[in-house]
PDB file of C-alpha atoms in Angstrom:
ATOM      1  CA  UNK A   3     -10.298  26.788  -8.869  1.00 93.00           C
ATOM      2  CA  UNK A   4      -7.344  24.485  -8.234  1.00 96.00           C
ATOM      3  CA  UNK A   5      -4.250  24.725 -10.215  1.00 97.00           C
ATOM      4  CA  UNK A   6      -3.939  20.835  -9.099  1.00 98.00           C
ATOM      5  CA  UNK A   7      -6.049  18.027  -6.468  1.00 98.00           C
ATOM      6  CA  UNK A   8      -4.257  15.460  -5.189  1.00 98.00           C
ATOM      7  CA  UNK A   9      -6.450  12.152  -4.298  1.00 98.00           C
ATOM      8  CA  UNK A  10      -4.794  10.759  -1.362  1.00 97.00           C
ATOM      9  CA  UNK A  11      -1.953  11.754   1.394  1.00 97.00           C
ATOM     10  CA  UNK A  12      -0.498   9.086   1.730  1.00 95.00           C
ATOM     11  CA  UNK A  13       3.853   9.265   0.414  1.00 96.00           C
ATOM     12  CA  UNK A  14       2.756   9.420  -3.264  1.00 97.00           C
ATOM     13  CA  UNK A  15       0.424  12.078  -2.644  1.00 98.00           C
ATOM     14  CA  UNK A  16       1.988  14.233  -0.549  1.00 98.00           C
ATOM     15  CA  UNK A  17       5.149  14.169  -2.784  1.00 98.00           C
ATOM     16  CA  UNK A  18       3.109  15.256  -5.424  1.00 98.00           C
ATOM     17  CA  UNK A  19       1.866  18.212  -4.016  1.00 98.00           C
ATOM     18  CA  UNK A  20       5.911  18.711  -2.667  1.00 98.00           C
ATOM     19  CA  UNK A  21       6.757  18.929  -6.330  1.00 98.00           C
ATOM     20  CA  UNK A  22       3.378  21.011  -7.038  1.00 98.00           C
ATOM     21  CA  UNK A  23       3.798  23.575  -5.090  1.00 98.00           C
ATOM     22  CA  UNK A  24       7.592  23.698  -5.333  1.00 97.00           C
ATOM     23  CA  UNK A  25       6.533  24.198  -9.099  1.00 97.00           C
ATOM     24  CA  UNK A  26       4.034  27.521  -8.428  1.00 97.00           C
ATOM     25  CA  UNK A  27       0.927  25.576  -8.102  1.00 97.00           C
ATOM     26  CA  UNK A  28      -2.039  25.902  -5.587  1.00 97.00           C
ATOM     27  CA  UNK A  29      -2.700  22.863  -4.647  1.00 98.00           C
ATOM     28  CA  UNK A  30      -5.679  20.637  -2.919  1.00 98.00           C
ATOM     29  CA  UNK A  31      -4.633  17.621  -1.177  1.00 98.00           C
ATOM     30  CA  UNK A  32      -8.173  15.288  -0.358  1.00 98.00           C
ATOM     31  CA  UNK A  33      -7.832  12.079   1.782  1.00 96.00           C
ATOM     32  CA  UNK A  34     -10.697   9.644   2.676  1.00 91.00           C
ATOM     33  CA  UNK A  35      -9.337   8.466   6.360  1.00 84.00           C
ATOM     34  CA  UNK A  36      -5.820   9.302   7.987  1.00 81.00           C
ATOM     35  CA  UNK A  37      -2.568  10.966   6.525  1.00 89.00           C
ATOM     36  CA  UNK A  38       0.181   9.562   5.729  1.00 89.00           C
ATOM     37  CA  UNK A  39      -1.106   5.847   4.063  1.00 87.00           C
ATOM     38  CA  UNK A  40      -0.134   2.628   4.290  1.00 79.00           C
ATOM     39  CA  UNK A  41       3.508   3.814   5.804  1.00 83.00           C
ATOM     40  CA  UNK A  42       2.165   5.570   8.554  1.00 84.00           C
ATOM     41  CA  UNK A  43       1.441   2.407  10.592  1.00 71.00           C
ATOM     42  CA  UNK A  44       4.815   1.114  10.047  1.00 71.00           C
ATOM     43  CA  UNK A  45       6.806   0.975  13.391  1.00 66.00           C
ATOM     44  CA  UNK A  46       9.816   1.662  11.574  1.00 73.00           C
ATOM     45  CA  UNK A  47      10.945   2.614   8.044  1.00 82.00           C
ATOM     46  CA  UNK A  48      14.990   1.930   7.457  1.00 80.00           C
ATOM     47  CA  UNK A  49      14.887   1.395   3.460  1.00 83.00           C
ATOM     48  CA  UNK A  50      13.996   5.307   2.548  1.00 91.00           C
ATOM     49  CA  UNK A  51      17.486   6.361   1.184  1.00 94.00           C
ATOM     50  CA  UNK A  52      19.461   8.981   3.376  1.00 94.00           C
ATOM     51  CA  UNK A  53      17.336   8.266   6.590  1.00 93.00           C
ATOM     52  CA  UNK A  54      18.460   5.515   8.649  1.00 91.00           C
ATOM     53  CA  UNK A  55      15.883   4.579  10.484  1.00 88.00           C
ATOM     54  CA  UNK A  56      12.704   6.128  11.342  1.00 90.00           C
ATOM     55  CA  UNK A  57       9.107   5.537  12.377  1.00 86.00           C
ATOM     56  CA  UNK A  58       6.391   5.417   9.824  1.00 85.00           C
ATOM     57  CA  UNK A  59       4.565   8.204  11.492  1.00 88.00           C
ATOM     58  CA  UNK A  60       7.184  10.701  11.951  1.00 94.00           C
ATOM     59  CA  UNK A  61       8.417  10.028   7.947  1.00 95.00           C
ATOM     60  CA  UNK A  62       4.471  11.107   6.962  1.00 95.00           C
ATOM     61  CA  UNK A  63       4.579  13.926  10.426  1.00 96.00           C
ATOM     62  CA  UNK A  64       7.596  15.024   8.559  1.00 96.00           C
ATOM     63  CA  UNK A  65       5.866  15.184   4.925  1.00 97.00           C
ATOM     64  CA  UNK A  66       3.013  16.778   5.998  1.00 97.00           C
ATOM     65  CA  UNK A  67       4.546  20.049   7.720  1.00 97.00           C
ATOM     66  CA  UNK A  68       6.750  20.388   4.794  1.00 97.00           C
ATOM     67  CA  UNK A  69       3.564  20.402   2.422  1.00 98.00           C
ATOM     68  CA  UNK A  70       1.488  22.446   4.919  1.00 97.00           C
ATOM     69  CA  UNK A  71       4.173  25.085   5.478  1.00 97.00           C
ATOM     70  CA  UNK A  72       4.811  25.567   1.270  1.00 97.00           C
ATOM     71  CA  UNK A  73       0.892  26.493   1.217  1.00 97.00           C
ATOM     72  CA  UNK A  74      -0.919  22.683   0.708  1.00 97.00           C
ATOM     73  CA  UNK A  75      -4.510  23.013   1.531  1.00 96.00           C
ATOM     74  CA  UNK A  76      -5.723  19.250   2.514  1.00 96.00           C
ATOM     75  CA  UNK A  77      -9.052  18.522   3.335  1.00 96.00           C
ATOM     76  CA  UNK A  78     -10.495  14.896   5.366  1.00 95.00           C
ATOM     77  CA  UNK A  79     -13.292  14.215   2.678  1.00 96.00           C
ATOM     78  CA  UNK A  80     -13.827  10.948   0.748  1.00 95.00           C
ATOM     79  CA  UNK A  81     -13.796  11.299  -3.414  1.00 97.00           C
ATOM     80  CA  UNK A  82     -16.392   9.361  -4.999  1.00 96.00           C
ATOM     81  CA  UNK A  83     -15.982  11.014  -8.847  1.00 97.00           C
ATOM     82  CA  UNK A  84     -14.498  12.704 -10.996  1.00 98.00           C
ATOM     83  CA  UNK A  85     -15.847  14.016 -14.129  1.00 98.00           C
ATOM     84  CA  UNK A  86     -14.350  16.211 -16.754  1.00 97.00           C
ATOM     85  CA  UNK A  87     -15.829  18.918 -18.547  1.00 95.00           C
ATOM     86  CA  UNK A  88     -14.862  21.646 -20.708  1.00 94.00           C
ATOM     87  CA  UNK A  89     -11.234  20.779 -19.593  1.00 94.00           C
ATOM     88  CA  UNK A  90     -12.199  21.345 -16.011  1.00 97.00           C
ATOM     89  CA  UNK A  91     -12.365  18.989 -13.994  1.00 98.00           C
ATOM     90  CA  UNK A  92     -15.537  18.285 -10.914  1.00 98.00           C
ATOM     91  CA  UNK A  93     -14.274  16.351  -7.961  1.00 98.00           C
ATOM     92  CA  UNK A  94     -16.762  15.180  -6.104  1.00 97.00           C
ATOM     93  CA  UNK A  95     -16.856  14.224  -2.523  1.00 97.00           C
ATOM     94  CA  UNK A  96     -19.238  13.208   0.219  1.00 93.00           C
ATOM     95  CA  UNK A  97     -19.685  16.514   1.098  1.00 93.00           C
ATOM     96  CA  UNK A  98     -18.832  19.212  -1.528  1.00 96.00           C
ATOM     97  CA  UNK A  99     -17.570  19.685  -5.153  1.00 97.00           C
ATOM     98  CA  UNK A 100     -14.349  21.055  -6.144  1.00 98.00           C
ATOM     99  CA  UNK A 101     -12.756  22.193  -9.530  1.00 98.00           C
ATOM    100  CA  UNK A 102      -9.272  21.665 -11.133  1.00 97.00           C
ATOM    101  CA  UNK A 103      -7.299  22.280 -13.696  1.00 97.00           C
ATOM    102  CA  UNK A 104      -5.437  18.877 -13.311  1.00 98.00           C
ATOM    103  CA  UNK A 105      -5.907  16.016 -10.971  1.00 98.00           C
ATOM    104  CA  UNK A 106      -3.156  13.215  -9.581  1.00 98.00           C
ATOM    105  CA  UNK A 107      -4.590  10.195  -8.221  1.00 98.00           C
ATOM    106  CA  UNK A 108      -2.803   8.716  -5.408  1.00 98.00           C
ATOM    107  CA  UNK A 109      -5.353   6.783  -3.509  1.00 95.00           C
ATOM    108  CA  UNK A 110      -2.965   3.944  -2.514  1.00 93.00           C
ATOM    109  CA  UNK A 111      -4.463   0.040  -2.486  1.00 90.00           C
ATOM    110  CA  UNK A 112      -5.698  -1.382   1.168  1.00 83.00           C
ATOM    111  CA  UNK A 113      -3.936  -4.719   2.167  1.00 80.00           C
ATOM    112  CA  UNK A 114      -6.389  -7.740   2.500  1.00 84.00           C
ATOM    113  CA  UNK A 115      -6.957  -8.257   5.897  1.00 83.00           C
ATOM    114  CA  UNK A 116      -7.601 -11.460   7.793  1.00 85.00           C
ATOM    115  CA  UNK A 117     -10.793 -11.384   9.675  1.00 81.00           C
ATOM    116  CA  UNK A 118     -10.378 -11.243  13.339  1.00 82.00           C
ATOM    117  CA  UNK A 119     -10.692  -8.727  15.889  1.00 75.00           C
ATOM    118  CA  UNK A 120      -7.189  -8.373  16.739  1.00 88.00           C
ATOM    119  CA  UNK A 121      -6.785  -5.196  14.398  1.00 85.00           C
ATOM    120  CA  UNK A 122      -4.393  -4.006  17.472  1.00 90.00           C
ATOM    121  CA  UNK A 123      -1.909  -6.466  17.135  1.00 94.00           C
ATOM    122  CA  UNK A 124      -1.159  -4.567  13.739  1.00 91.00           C
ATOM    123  CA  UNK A 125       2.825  -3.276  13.403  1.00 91.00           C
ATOM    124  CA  UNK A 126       3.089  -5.181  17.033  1.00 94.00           C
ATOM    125  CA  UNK A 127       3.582  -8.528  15.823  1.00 96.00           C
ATOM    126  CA  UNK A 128       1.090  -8.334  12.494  1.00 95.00           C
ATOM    127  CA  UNK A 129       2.486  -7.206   9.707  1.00 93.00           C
ATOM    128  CA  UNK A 130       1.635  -6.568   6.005  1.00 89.00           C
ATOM    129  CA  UNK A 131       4.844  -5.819   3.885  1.00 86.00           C
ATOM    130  CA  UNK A 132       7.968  -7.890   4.712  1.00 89.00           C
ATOM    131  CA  UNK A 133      10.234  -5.878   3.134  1.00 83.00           C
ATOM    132  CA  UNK A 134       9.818  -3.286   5.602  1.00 82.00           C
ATOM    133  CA  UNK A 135       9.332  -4.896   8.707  1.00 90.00           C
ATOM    134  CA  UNK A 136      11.452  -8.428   8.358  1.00 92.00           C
ATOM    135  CA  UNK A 137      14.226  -7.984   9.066  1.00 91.00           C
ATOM    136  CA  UNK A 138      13.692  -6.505  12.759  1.00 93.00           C
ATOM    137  CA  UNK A 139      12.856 -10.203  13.489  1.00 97.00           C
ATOM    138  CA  UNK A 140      16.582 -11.562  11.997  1.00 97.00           C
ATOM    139  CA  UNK A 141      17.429 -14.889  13.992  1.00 97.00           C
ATOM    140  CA  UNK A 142      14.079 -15.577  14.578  1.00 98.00           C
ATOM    141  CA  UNK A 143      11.063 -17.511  13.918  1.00 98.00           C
ATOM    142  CA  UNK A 144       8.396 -15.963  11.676  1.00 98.00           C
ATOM    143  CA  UNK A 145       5.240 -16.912   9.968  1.00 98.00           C
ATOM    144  CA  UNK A 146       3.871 -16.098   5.826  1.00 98.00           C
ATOM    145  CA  UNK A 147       0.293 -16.259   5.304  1.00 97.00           C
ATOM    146  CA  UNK A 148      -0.878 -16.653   1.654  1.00 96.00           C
ATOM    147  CA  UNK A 149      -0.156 -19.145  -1.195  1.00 95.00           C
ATOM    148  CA  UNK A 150       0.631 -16.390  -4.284  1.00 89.00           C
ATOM    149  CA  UNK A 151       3.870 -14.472  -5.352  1.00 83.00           C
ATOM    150  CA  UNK A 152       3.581 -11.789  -2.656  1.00 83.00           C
ATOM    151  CA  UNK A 153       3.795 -14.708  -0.207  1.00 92.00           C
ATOM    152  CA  UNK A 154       6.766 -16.903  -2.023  1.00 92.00           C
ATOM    153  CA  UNK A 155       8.639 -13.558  -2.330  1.00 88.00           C
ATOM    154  CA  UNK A 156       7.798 -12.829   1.115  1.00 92.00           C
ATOM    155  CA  UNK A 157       9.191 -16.181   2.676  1.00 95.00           C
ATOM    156  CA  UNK A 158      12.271 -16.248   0.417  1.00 94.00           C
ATOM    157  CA  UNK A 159      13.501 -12.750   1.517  1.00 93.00           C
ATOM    158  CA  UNK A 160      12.879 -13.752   5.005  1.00 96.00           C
ATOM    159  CA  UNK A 161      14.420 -17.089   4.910  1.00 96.00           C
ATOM    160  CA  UNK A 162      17.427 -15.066   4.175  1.00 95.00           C
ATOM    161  CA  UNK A 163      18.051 -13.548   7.953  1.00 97.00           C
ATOM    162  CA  UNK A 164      15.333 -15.678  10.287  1.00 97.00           C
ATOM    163  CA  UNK A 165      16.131 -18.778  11.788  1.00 97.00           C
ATOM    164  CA  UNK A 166      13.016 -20.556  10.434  1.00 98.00           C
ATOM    165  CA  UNK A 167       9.763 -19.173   8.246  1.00 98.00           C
ATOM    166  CA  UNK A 168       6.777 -21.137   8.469  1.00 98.00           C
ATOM    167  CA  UNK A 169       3.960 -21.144   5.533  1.00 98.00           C
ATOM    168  CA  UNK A 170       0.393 -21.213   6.203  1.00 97.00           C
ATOM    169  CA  UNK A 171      -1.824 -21.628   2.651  1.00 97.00           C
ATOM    170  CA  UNK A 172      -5.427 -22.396   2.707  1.00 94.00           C
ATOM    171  CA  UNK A 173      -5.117 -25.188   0.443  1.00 94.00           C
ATOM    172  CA  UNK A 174      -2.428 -27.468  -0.826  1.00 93.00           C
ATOM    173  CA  UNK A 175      -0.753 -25.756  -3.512  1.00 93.00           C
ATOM    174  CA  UNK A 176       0.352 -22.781  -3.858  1.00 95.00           C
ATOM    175  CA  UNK A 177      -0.616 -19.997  -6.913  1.00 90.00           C
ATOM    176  CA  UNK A 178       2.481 -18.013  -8.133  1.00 85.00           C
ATOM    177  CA  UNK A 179       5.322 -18.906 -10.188  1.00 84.00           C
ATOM    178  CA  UNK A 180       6.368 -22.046 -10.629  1.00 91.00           C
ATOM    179  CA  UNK A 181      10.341 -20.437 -10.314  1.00 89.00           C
ATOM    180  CA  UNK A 182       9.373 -19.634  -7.075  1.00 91.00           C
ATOM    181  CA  UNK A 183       7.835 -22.840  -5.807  1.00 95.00           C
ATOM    182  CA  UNK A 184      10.728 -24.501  -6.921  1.00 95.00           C
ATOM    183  CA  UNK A 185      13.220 -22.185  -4.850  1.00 94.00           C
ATOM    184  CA  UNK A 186      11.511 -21.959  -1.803  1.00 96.00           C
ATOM    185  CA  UNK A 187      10.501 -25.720  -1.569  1.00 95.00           C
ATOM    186  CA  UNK A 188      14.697 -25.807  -1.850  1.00 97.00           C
ATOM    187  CA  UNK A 189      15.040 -23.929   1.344  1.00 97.00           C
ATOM    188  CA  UNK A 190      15.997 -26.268   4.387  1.00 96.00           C
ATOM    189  CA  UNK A 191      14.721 -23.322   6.949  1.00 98.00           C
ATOM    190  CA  UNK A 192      10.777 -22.632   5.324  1.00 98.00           C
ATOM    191  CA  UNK A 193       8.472 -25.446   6.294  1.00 97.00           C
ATOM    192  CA  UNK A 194       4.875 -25.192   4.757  1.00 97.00           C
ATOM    193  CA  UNK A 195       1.506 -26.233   6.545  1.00 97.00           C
ATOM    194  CA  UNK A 196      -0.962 -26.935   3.451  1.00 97.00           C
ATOM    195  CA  UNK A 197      -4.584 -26.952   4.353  1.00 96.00           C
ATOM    196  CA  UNK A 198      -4.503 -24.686   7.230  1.00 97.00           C
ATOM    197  CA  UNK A 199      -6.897 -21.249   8.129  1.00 95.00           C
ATOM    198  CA  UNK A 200      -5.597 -18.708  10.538  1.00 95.00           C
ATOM    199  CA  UNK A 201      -8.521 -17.410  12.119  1.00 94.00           C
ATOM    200  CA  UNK A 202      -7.123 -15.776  15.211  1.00 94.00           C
ATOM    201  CA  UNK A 203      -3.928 -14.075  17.043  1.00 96.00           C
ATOM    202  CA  UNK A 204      -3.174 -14.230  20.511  1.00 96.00           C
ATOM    203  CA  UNK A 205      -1.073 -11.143  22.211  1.00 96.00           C
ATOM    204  CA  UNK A 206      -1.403  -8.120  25.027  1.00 93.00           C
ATOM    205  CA  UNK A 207       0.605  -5.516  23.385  1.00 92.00           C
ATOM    206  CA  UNK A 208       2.394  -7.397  21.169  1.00 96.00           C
ATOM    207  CA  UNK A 209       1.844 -11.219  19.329  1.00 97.00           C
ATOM    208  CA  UNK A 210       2.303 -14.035  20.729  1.00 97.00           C
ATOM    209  CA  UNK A 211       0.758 -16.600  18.897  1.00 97.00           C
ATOM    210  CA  UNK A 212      -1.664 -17.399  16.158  1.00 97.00           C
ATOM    211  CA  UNK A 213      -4.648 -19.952  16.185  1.00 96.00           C
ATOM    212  CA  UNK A 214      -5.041 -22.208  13.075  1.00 96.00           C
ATOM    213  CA  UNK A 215      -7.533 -24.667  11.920  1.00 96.00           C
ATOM    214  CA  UNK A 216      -5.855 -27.910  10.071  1.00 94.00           C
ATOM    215  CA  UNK A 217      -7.552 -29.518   7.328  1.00 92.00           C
ATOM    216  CA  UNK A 218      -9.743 -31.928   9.953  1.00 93.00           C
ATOM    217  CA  UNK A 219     -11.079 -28.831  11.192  1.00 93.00           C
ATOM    218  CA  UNK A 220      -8.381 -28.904  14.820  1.00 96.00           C
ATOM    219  CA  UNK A 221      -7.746 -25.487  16.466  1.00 96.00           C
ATOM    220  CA  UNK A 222      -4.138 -25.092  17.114  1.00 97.00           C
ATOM    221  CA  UNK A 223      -1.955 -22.641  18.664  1.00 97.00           C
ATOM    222  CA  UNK A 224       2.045 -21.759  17.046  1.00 97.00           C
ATOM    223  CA  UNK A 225       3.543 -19.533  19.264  1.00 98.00           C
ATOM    224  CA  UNK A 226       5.361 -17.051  17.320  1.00 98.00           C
ATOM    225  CA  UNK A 227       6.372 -13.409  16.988  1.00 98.00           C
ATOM    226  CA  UNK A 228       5.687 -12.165  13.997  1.00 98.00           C
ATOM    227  CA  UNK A 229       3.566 -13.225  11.224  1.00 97.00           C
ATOM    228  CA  UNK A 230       3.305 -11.331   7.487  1.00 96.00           C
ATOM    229  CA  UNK A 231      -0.188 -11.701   6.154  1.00 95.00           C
ATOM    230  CA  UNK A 232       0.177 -11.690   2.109  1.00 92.00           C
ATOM    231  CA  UNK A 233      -3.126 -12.507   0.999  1.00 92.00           C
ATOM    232  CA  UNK A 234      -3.377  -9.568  -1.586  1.00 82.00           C
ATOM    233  CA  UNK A 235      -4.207  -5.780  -2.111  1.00 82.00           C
ATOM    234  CA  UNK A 236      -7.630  -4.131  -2.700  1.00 88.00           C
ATOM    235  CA  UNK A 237      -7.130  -0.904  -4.817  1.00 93.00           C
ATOM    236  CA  UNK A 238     -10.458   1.123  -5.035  1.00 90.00           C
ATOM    237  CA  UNK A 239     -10.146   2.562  -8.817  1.00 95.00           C
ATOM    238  CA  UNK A 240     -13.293   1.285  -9.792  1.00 94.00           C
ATOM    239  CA  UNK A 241     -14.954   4.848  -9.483  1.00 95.00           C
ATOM    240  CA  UNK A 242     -12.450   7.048 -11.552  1.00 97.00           C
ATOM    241  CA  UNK A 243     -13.029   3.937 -14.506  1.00 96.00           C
ATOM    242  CA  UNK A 244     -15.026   6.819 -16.491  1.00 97.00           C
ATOM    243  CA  UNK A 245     -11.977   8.567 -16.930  1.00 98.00           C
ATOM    244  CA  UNK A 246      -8.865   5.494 -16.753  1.00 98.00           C
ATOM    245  CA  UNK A 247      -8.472   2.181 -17.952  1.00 97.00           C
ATOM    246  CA  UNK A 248      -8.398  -0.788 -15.392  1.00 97.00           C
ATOM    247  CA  UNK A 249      -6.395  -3.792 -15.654  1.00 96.00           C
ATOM    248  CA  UNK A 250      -7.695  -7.278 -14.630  1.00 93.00           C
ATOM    249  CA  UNK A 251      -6.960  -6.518 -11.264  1.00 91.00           C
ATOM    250  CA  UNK A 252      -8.893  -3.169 -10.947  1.00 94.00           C
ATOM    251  CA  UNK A 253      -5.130  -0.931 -10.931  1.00 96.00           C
ATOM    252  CA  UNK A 254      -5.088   2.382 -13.069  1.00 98.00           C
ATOM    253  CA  UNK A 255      -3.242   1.996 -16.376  1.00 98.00           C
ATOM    254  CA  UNK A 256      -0.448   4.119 -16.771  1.00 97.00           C
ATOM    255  CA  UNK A 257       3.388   3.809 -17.254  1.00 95.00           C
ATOM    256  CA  UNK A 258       6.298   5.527 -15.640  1.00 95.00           C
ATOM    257  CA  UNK A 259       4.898   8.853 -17.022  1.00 97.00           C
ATOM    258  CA  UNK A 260       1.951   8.820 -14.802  1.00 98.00           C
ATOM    259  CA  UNK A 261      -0.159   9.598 -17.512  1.00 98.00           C
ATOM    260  CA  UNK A 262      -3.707   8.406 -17.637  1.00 98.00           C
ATOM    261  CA  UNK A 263      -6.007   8.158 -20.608  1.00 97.00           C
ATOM    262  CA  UNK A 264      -7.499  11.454 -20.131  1.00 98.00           C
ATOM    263  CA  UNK A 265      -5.458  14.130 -20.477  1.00 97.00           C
ATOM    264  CA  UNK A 266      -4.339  16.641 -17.365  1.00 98.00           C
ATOM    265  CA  UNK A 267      -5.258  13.401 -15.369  1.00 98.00           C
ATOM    266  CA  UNK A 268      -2.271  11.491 -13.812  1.00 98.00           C
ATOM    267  CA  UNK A 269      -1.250   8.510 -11.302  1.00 98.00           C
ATOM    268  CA  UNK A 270       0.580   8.358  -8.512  1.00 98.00           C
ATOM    269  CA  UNK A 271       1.890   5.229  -6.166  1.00 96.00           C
ATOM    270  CA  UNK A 272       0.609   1.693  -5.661  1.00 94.00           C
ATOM    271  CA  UNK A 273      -3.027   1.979  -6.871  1.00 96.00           C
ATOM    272  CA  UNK A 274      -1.010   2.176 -10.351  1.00 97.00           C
ATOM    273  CA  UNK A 275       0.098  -0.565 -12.500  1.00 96.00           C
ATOM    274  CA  UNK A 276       3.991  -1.311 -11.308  1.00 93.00           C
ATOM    275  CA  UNK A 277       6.145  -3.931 -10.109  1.00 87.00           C
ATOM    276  CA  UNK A 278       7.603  -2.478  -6.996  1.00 86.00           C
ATOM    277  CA  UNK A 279       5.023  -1.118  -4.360  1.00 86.00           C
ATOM    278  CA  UNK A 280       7.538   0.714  -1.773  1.00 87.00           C
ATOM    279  CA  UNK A 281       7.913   4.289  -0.197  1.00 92.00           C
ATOM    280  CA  UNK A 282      10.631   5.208  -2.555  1.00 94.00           C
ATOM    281  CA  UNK A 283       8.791   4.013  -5.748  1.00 96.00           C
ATOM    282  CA  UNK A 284       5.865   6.244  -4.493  1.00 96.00           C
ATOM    283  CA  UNK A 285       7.647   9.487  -4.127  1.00 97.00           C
ATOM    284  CA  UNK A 286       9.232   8.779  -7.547  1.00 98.00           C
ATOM    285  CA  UNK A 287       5.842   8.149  -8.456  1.00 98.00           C
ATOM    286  CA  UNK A 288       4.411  11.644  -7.138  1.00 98.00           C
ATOM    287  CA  UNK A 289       6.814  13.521  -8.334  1.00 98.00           C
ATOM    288  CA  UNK A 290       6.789  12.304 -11.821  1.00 98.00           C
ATOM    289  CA  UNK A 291       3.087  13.044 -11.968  1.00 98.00           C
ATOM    290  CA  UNK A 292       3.076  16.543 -10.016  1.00 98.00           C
ATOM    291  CA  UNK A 293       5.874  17.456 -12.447  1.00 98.00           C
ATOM    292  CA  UNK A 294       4.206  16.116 -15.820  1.00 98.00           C
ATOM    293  CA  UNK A 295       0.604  17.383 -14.568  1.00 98.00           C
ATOM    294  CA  UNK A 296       2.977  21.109 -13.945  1.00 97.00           C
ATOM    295  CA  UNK A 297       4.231  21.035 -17.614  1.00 97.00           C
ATOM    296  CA  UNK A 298       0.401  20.045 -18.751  1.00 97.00           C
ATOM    297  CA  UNK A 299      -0.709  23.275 -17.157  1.00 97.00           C
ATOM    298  CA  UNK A 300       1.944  25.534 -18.465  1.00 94.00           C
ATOM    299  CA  UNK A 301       0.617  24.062 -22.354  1.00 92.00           C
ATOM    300  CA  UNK A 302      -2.891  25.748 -20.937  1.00 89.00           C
ATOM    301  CA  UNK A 303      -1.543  28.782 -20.429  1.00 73.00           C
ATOM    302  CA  UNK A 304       0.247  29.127 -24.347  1.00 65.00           C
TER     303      UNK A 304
END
């Protein structure tokens, strides 16, 4: 039996089982698809504090080892429940069963993805999170896709070092704060194309353009280097609702204790209710939970 499993290696997760085992816990780490999360696919990560640059895929190469070499077990498998019984709890996976004595979920939330078949072009032109790839396009000409807060937040913070941001929103208003509307509409340098549908992007190794449809049903082409889809986040909580409360938007409940409803199980990183989705708020995130799920053991053992 495991002192602690860990759903999900991506930063939260991994921190969590830093803080684990750096605590005297045996720990199971269990990820559906790669290590590493949403960062890993980042080209480039220059907001972590003390590193000043680095690529998405050494920071979770780096997190990994240092796990791994403290005694992390992690295993490729896909959770699909977790039940609780006689203060044990049964995680169970497409392939086998395993038991705990405390469990940290830290399955992350997937980005929204437009659908075409240029998943390739992603971190090479397409991005998903302005805040950590914007600024390597400062002086130039960019593109926002969406029409809610992610998307005004997006185009204001890039409207602040690119020559010119251009928003494309499927219809003709857009859906977040009114605050925000009102700023961004202020902005001399963001120009907004109402009525429009991406449906394609154009590039070899890295974008070049996207193709849009206008609201007479045109194709066009903008040729542009960068373009930051924000057309929401899918978190996959549904599953673990047994054990958690969901909010409207299907996140885990839980505050910046990490606790859950159920107690001995705990939340970690973006598939949590927060404001502030980022690599550091993660790791604050996972170690927060590893350390409150560390003291929950020791009340087991008195």
């Amino acid at each position: 039996m495991c002192d602690i499993i860990i759903v999900g290696a991506g930063a939260a997760g991994m921190t969590a089982a830093l803080y684990a085992l750096r605590n005297g816990k045996n720990v199971l780490v269990l990820e559906s698809e790669s290590l590493g999360g949403q960062i890993a696919t980042s080209p480039r990560l220059e907001n972590f504090p003390s590193i000043k640059e680095i690529s998405g895929e050494a920071f979770a190469d780096n997190l990994f080892e240092q796990i791994t070499d403290l005694g992390a077990e992690t295993e490729i498998e896909k959770v699909e429940k977790i039940e609780k019984e006689n203060g044990v709890f049964k995680v169970k996976t497409e392939y086998n069963e395993y038991e705990g004595k405390s469990v940290v979920i830290a399955s992350g939330v997937k980005h929204k993805h437009l659908k075409t078949d240029r998943e390739d072009l992603v971190g090479k032109g397409v991005y998903y999170c302005a805040i950590c790839d914007g600024a390597f396009y400062k002086g130039k000409e960019v593109a926002v896709i969406g029409d809610g807060n992610t998307a005004l937040q997006y185009a204001l913070l890039l409207a602040g070092y690119c020559k010119k941001v251009y928003v494309y929103t499927l219809f003709d208003k857009f859906f977040g704060d009114a605050r925000l509307v009102k700023v961004l509409k202020s902005k001399e340098n963001i120009e907004v194309r109402p009525n429009t549908s991406v449906i394609g992007f154009e590039g070899e190794n890295e974008l070049t353009a996207i193709l849009y449809k206008d609201k007479d049903g045109n194709v066009n082409k903008h040729e542009i280097p960068a373009v930051f889809v924000a057309i929401g986040q899918i978190p996959d909580n549904k599953k673990f609702e047994n054990l958690v409360d969901l909010d409207k938007d299907g996140y885990i409940i839980a505050d910046e204790s990490c606790k859950t409803k159920t107690e001995g199980l705990f939340v970690a990183g973006d598939c949590r209710t927060k404001a502030v989705r980022q690599v550091a708020t993660a790791v604050a995130d996972g170690a927060v939970a590893a350390t409150n799920a560390s003291v929950y053991l020791e009340s087991l053992d008195n």
